[in-house]
CSV table of C-alpha atoms in Angstrom, one decimal:
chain,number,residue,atom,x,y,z
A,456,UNK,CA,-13.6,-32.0,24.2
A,457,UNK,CA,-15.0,-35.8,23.7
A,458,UNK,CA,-13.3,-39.0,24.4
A,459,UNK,CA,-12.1,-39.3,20.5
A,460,UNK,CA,-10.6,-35.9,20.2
A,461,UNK,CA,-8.9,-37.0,23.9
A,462,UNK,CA,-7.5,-39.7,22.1
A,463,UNK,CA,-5.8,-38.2,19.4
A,464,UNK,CA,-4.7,-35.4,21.2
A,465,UNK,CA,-2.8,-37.9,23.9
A,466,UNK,CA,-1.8,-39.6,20.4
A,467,UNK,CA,-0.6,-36.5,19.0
A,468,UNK,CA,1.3,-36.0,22.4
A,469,UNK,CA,3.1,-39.8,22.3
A,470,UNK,CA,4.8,-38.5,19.1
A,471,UNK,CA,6.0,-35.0,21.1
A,472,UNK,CA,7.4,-37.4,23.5
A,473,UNK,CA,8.8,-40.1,21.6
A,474,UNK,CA,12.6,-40.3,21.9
A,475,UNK,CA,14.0,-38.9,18.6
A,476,UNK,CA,10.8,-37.9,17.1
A,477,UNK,CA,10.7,-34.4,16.3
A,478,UNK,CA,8.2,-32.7,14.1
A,479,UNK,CA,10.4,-33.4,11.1
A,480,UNK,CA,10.1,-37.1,11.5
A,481,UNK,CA,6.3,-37.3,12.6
A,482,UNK,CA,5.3,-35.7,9.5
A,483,UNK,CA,5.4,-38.5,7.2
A,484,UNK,CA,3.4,-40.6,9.5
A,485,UNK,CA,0.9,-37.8,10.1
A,486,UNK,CA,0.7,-37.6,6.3
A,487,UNK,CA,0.6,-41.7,5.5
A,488,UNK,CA,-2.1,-42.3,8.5
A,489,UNK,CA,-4.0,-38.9,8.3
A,490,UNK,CA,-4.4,-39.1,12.3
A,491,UNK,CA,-1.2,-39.5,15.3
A,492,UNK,CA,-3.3,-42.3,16.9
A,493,UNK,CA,-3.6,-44.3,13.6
A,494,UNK,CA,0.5,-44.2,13.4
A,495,UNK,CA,1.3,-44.9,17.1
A,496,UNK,CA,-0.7,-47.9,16.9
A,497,UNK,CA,0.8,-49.1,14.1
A,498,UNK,CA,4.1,-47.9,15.1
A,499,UNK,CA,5.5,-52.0,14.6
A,500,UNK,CA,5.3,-51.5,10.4
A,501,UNK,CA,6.7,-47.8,10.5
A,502,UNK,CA,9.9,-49.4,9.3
A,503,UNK,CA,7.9,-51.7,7.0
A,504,UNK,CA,6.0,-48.7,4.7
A,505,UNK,CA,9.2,-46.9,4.9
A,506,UNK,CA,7.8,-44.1,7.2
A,507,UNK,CA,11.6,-44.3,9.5
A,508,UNK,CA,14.5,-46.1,9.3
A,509,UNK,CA,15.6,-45.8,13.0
A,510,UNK,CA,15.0,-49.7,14.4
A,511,UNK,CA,15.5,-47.7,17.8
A,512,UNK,CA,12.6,-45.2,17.3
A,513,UNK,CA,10.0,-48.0,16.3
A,514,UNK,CA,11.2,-49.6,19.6
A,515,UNK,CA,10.7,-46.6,21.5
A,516,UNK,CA,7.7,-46.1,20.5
A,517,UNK,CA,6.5,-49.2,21.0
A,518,UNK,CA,8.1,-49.7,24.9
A,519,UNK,CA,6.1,-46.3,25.2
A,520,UNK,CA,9.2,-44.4,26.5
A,521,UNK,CA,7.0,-41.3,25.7
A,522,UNK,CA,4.6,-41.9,28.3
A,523,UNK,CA,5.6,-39.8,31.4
A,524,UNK,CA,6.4,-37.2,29.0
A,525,UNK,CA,2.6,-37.2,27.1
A,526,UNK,CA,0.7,-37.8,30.5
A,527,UNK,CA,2.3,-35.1,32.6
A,528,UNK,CA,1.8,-32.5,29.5
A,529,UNK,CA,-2.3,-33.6,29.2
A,530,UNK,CA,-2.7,-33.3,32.6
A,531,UNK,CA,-1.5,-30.0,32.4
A,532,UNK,CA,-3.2,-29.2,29.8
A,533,UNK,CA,-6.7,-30.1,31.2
A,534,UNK,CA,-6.3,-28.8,34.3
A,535,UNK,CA,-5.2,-25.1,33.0
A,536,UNK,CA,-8.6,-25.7,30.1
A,537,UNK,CA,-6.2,-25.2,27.6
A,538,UNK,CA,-7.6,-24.7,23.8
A,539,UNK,CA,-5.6,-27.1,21.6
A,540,UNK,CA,-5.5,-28.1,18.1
A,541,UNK,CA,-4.2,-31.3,16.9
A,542,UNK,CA,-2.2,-31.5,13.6
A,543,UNK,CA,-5.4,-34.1,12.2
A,544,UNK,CA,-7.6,-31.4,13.2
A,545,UNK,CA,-10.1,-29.3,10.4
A,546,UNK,CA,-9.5,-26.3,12.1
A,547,UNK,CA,-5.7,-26.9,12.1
A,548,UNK,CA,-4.0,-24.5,9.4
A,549,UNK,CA,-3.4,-25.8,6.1
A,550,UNK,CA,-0.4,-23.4,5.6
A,551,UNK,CA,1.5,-25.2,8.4
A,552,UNK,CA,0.4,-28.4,7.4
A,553,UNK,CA,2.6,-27.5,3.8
A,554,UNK,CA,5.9,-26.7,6.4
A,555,UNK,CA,8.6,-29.7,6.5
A,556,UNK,CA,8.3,-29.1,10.6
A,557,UNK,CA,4.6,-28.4,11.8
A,558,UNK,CA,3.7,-28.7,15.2
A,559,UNK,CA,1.8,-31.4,15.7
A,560,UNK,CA,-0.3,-29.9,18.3
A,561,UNK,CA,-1.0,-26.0,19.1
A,562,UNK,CA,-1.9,-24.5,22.2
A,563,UNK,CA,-4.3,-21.2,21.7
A,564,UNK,CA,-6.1,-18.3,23.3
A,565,UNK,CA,-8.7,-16.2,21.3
A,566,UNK,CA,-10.4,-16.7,18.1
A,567,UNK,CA,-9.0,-19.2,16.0
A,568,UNK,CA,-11.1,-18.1,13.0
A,569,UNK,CA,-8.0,-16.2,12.0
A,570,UNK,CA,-5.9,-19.2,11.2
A,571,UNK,CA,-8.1,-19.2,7.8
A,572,UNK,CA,-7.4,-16.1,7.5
A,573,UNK,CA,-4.4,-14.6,4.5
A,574,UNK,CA,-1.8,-13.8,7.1
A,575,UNK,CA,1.1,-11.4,6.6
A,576,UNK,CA,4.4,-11.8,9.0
A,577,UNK,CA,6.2,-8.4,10.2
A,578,UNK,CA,9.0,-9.0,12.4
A,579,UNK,CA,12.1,-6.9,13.9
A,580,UNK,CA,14.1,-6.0,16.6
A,581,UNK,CA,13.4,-5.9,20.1
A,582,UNK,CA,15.7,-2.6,21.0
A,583,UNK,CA,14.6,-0.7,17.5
A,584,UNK,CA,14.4,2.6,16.5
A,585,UNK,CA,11.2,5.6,15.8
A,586,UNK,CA,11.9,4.6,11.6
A,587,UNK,CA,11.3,0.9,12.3
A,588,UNK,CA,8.4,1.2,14.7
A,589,UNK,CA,6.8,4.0,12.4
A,590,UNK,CA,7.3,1.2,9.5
A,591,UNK,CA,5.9,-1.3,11.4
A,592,UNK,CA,2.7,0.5,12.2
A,593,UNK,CA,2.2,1.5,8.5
A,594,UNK,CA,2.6,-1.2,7.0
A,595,UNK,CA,0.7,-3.4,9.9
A,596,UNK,CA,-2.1,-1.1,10.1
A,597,UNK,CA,-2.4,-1.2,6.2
A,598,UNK,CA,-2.4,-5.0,5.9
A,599,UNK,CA,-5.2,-5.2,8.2
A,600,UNK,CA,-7.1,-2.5,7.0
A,601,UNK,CA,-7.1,-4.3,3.7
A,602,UNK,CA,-8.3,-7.6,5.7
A,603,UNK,CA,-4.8,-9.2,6.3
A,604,UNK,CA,-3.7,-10.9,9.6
A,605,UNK,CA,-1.0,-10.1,10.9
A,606,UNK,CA,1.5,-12.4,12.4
A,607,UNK,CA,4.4,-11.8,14.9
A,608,UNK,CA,6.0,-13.0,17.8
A,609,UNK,CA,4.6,-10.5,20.5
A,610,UNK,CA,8.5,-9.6,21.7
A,611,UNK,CA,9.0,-5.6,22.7
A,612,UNK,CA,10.0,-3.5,19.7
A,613,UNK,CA,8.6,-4.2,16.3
A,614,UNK,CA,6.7,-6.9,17.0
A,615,UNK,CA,4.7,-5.1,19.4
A,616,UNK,CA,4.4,-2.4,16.9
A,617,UNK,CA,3.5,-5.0,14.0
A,618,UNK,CA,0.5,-6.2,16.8
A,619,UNK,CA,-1.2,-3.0,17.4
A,620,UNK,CA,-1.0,-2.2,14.0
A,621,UNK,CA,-2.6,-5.4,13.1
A,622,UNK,CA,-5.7,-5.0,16.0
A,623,UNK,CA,-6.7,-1.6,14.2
A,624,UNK,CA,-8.1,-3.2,11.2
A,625,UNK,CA,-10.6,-6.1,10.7
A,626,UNK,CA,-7.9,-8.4,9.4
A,627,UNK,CA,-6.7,-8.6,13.4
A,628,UNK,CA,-3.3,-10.0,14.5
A,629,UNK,CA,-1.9,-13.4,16.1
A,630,UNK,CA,0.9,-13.9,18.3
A,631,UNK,CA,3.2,-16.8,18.3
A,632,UNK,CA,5.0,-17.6,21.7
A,633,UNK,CA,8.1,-18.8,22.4
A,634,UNK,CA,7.0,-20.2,25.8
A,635,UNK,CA,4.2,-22.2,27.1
A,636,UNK,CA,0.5,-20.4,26.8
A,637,UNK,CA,0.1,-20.4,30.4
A,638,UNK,CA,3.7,-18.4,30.7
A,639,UNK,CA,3.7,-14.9,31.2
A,640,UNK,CA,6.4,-13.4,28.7
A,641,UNK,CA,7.0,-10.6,27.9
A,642,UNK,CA,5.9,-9.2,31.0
A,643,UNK,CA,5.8,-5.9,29.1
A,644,UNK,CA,3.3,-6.7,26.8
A,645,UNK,CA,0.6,-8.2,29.2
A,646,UNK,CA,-1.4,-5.3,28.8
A,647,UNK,CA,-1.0,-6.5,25.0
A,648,UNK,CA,-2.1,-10.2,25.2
A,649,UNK,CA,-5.0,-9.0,27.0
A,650,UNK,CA,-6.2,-7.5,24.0
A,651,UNK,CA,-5.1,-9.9,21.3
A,652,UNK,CA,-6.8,-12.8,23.3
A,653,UNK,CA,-9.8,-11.0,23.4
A,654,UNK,CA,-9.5,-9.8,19.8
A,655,UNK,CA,-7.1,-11.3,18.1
A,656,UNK,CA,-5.0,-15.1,18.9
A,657,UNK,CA,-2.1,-16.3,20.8
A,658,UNK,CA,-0.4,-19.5,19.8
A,659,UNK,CA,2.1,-21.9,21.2
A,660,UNK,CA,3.2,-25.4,20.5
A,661,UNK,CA,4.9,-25.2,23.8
A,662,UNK,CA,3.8,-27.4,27.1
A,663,UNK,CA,2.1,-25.6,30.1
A,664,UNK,CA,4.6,-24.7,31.9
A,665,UNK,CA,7.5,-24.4,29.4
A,666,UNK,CA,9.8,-21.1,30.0
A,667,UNK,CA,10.7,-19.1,27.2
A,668,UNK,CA,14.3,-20.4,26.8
A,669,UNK,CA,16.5,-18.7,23.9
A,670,UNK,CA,16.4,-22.2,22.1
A,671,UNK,CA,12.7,-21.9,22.1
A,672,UNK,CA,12.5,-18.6,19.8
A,673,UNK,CA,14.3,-19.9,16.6
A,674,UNK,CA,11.9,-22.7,16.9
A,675,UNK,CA,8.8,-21.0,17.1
A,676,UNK,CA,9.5,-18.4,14.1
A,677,UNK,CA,9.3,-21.5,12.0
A,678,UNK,CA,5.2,-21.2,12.5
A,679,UNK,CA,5.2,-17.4,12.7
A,680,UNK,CA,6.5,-17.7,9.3
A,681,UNK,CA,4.9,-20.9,8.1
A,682,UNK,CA,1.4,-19.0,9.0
A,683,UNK,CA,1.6,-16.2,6.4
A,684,UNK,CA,2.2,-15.9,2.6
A,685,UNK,CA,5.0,-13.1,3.3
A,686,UNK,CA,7.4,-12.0,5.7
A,687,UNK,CA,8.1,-8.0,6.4
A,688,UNK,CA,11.5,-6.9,7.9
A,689,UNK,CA,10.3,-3.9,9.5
A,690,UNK,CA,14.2,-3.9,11.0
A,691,UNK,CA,17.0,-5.4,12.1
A,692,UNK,CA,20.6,-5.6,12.6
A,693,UNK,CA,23.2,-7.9,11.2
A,694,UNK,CA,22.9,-10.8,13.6
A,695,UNK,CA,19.0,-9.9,14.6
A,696,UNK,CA,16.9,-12.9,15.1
A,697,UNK,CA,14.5,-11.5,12.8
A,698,UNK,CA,17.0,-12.8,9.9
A,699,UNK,CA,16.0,-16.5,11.2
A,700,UNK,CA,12.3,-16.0,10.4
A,701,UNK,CA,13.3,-14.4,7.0
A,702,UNK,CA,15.9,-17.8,6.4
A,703,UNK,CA,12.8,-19.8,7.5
A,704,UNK,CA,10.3,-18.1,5.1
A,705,UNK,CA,12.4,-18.8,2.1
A,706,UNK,CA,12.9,-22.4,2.7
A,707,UNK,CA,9.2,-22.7,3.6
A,708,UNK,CA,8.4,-20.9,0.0
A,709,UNK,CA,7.2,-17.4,1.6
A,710,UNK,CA,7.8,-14.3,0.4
A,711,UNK,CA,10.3,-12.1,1.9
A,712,UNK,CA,10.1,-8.3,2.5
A,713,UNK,CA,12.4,-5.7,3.7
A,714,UNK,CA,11.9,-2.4,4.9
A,715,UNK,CA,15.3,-0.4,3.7
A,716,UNK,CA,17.0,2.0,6.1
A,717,UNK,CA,19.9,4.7,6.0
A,718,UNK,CA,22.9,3.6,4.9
A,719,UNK,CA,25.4,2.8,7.6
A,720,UNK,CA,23.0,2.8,10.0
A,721,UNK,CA,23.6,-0.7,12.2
A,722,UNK,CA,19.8,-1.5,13.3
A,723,UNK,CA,19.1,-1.9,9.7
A,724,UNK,CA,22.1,-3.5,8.2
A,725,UNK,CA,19.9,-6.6,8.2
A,726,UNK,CA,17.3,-5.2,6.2
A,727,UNK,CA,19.4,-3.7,3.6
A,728,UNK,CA,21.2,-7.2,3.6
A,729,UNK,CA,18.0,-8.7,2.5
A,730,UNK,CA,17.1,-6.0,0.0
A,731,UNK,CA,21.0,-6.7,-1.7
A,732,UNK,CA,20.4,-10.5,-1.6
A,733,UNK,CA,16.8,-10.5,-3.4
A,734,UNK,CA,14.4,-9.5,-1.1
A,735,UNK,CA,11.4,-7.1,-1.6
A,736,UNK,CA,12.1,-3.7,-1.0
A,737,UNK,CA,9.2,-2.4,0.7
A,738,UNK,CA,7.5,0.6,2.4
A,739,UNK,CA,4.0,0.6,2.7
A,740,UNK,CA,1.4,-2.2,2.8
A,741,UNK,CA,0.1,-1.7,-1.1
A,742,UNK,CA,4.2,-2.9,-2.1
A,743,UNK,CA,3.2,-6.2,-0.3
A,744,UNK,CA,-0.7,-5.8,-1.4
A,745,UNK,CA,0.6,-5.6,-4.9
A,746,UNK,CA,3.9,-8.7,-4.7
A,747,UNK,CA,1.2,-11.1,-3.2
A,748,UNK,CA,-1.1,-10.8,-5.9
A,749,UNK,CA,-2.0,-14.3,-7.1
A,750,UNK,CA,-1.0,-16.0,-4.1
A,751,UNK,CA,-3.6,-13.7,-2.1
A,752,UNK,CA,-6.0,-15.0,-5.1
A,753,UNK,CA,-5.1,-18.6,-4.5
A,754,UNK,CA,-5.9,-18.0,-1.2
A,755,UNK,CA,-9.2,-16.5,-1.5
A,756,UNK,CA,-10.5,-19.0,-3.7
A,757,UNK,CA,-9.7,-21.6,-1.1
A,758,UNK,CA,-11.8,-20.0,1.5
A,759,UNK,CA,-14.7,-21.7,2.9
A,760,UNK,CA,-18.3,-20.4,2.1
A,761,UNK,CA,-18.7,-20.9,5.7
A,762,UNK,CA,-16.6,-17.8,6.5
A,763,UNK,CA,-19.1,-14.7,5.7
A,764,UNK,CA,-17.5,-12.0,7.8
A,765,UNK,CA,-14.1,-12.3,5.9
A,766,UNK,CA,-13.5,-9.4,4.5
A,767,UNK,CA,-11.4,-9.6,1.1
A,768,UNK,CA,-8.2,-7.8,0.8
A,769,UNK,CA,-8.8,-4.6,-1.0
A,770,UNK,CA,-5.9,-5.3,-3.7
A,771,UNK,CA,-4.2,-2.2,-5.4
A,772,UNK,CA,-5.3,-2.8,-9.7
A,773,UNK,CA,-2.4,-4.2,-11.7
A,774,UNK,CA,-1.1,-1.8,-14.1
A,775,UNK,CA,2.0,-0.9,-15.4
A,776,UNK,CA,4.3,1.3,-14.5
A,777,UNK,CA,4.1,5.1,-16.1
A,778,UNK,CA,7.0,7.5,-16.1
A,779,UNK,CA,6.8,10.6,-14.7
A,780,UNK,CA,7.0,13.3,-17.2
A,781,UNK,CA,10.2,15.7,-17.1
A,782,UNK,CA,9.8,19.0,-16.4
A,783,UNK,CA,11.6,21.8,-16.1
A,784,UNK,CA,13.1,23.6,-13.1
A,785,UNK,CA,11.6,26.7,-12.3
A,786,UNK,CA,14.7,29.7,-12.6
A,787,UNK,CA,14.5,32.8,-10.9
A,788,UNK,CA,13.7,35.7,-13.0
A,789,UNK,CA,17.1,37.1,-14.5
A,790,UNK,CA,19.6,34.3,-13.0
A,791,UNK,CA,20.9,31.6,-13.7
A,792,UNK,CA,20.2,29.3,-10.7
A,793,UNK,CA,17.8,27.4,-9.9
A,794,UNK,CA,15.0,29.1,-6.9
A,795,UNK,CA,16.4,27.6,-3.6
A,796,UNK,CA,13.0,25.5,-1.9
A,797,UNK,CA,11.2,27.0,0.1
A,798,UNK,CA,11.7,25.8,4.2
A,799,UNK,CA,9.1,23.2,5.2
A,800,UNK,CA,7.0,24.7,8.0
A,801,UNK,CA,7.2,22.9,11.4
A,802,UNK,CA,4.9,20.5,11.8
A,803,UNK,CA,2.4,20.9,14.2
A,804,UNK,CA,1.7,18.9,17.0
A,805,UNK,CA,-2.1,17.0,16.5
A,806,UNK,CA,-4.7,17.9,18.8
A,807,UNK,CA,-6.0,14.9,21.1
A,808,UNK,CA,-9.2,13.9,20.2
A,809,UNK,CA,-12.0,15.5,21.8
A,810,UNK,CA,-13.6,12.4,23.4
A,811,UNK,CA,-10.4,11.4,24.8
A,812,UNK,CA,-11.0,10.4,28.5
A,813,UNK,CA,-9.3,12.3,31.2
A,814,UNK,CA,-7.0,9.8,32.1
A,815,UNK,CA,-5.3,9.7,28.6
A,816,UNK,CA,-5.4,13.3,28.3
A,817,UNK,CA,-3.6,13.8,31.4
A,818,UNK,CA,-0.9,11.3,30.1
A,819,UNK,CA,-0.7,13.2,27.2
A,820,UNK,CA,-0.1,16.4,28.3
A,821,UNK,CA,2.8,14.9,30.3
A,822,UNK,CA,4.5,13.7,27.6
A,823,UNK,CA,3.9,16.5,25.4
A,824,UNK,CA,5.9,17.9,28.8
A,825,UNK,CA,8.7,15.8,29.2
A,826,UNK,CA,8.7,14.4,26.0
A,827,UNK,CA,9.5,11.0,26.9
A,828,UNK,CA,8.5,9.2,30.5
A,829,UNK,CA,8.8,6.0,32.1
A,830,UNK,CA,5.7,3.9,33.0
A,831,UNK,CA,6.3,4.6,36.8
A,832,UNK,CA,7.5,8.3,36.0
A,833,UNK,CA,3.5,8.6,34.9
A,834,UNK,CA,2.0,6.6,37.9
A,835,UNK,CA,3.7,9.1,40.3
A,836,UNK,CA,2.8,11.9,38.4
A,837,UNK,CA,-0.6,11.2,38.5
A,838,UNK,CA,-0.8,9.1,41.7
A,839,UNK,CA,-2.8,6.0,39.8
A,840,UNK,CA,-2.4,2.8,39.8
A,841,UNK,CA,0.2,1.2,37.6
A,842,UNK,CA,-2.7,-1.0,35.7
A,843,UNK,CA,-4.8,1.8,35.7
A,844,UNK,CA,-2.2,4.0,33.5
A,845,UNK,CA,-0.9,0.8,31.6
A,846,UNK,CA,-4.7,-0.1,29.9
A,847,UNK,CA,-4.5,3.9,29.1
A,848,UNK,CA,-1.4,4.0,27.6
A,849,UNK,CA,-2.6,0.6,25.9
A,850,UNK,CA,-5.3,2.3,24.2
A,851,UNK,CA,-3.3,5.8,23.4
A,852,UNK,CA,-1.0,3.3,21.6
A,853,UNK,CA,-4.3,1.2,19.5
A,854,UNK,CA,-4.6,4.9,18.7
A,855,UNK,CA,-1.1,6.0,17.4
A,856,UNK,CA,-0.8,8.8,19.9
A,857,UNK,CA,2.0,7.3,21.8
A,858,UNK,CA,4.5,5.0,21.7
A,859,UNK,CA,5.9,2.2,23.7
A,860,UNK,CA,9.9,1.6,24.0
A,861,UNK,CA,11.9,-0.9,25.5
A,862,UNK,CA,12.3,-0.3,29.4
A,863,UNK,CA,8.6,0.8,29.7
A,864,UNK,CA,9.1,4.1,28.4
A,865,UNK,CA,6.9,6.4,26.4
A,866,UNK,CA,6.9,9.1,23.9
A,867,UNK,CA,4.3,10.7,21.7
A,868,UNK,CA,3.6,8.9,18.5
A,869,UNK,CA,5.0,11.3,16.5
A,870,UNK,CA,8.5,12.4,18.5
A,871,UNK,CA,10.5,10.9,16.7
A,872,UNK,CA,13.3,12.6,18.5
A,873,UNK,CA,12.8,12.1,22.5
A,874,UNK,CA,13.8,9.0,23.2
A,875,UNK,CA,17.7,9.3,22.1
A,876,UNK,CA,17.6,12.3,23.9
C-alpha cells in the first residue's frame, strides 16, 4: 500500500473510532467529501453543510478522541498484512455503497474480483435439518453454476452448505464474518475458509483481534445482505437469526426468498412465515434465476469491460406460463377404481467414483457402515491424523458425497435418515 492509500485508510479508521460515529452517520460525509480524510479535515464545518447536528461529535472529532482507537487497529492491521478496502476505494462494492450503514472499511482474504460479481445470499440455521441442507446445496450449487456468487456467513448448518454449494461452480462464494479476519471462528469450518480464501473471499469489517461476540452477527448480516441482489431462506425457525438478514434485505431493497417446508415442522416455521408475508417461494436456483431477471440485467450492463472471465448468468427464457393438459386416470379393466401406483423401487446407493483416492473411499465405506460418524469416530477408525481425514471429508463434501452436521458429524450425502437416528 502507498503513503496516500495509508492516509485514507487511518482517515477511514478516525471515523470507526470517533465517539458516536457509526456507519450510519459517516455516510453523508463519505458521500459529500467522496474520501474519509477529506471530511476529518474538515470536520470544523460538518455542522455548517448540514452533514451532523451533534456540536459534541464535531468536537470529538476535532480533540481526536478517536485516536488510540484508529492507531491501535492500523497497527494491527499492518502487522498481521491485512488486505483492506476503504469505503473511497474503486474496488470497494457499489452494492454496499447503496446500504444506509456500509462499512467504511473491509478487511479481506482471497480474491476480491468477486465483489463485482451478481451475488446471491442463502442463509439458515445453524442446527438444521437433511431438507434444508439438501435445499441449500441445490439451490447454491445452481446459482453458481449459472455464474452467481454466493454469499453467507460461514456459520455450521446452512451456511456451510450455501458455501460448498457456491465453490462448485464458477460463480464461487464469499463469506462474511462476524469476527475479526485474523479470528478463528467457527473452528468447525477451518477446513472451509482454507478453501474459500484460496478460491473464493472472506470479509470482515471487524478489527484484528475482535471476538465474535453475539452483538457482532446481526451487524454483519447487514453486508451479507447488502452484497447480493436476493436473499434465500434455505431454513429457519421462528426466532432464527436468519430472519434478521431477511428484515435487513427488505429495508436495503433486496429480494427475499424462502424455501417452504412441512407444515408444522418448527425448523421451518420461519420460512413459511416469510412465504405468508410476501416472500418468494422458492426451490431450485432457476425460481431465483427467473425473479431476478432485470435486476441481474441491470447488473450485467454495469460490468466493467475489464472483467473477461465473468461468466454471464445462464438465465431461464421468459415465457409464460402453460397449463398442463387434463387427462384422464387410467381405470383398471372392469372396475371402477382407479389402478393403485405402482411402489417406487428403493433407491440405490451411488457408486463412489472410480478415481476416488483411498482415503475417501475408506471414509466412505465407513459411513456407508455406520451410517453416520463423528470426525474422531473416523480418525480412530482409520488411525490418521485428524487434518488428514478433515481435508478428505472436505473434499467428499465439494463433491456431495457426504455431509457435515453440527458436532462434527458425518453422514452420506444422500442419508437423509441417519443422523436423527
Amino acid at each position: 500500500m502507498n503513503a496516500a492509500a495509508d492516509k485514507e485508510f487511518f482517515a477511514c479508521l478516525a471515523l470507526r473510532h470517533c465517539p458516536g460515529l457509526g456507519p450510519r452517520r459517516a455516510l453523508p460525509l463519505l458521500t459529500h467529501y467522496g474520501s474519509a480524510y477529506a471530511a476529518v479535515q474538515d470536520a470544523e464545518n460538518w455542522r455548517r453543510l448540514g452533514l451532523v447536528r451533534e456540536a459534541d461529535l464535531v468536537r470529538a472529532c476535532r480533540a481526536e478522541a478517536w485516536r488510540s482507537g484508529a492507531e491501535e487497529e492500523f497497527r494491527a492491521a499492518r502487522s498481521l498484512g491485512l488486505n483492506r478496502l476503504c469505503w473511497g476505494d474503486a474496488a470497494y462494492p457499489e452494492s454496499l455503497r447503496q446500504i444506509p450503514d456500509p462499512p467504511v472499511v473491509l478487511y479481506f482474504a482471497g480474491d476480491a474480483g468477486l465483489l463485482r460479481n451478481p451475488a446471491v445470499a442463502v442463509v439458515g440455521a445453524r442446527e438444521c435439518t437433511n431438507l434444508g441442507l439438501a435445499s441449500a446445496e441445490r439451490i447454491s450449487s445452481g446459482l453458481s453454476a449459472a455464474g452467481l456468487t454466493v454469499v453467507s456467513g460461514l456459520a455450521v448448518g446452512i451456511d456451510r452448505q450455501a458455501h460448498l454449494g457456491g465453490l462448485s461452480g464458477p460463480g464461487s462464494s464469499i463469506a462474511v464474518l462476524g469476527a475479526g479476519l485474523d479470528q478463528d471462528y467457527p473452528p468447525q469450518n477451518g477446513d472451509l475458509r482454507k478453501v474459500l480464501e484460496a478460491r473464493g473471499l472472506v470479509l470482515s469489517e471487524f478489527a484484528p483481534g475482535a471476538p465474535p461476540r453475539p452483538g457482532n452477527f446481526p451487524v454483519r448480516n447487514r453486508i451479507i445482505s447488502g452484497l447480493s441482489l436476493g436473499v434465500v431462506v434455505a431454513e429457519a425457525a421462528r426466532k432464527s437469526g436468519s430472519l434478521i438478514t431477511a428484515r435487513l434485505a427488505l429495508e436495503q431493497g433486496r429480494e427475499v426468498f424462502a424455501v417452504p417446508g412441512p407444515l408444522g415442522q418448527p425448523a421451518f416455521v420461519g420460512c413459511n412465515d416469510l412465504i405468508r408475508q410476501g416472500a418468494c417461494l422458492v426451490d431450485k436456483a432457476e425460481d431465483i434465476l427467473e425473479s431476478l431477471r432485470f435486476a441481474l440485467r441491470l447488473s450485467l450492463e454495469d460490468l466493467s469491460p475489464a472483467t473477461p472471465d465473468f461468466q454471464a448468468p445462464d438465465l431461464p427464457p421468459a415465457r409464460p406460463p402453460q397449463e398442463e393438459p387434463l387427462r384422464p386416470v387410467p381405470r383398471a379393466a372392469g372396475k371402477g377404481k382407479a389402478k393403485a401406483a405402482p411402489k417406487p423401487r428403493p433407491r440405490p446407493e451411488p457408486e463412489p467414483p472410480a478415481d476416488l483416492p483411498p482415503l475417501e473411499r475408506d471414509l466412505l465405506g465407513l459411513l456407508r457402515r455406520d451410517r453416520k460418524a463423528h470426525i474422531d469416530t473416523l480418525c480412530r477408525e482409520l488411525d490418521r491424523p485428524s487434518a488428514e481425514v478433515g481435508s478428505a471429508l472436505l473434499l467428499l463434501e465439494m463433491k456431495s458425497l457426504v455431509r457435515q452436521w453440527p458436532g462434527m458429524c458425518y453422514t452420506l450425502f444422500e442419508d437423509e435418515e441417519a443422523y436423527g437416528n
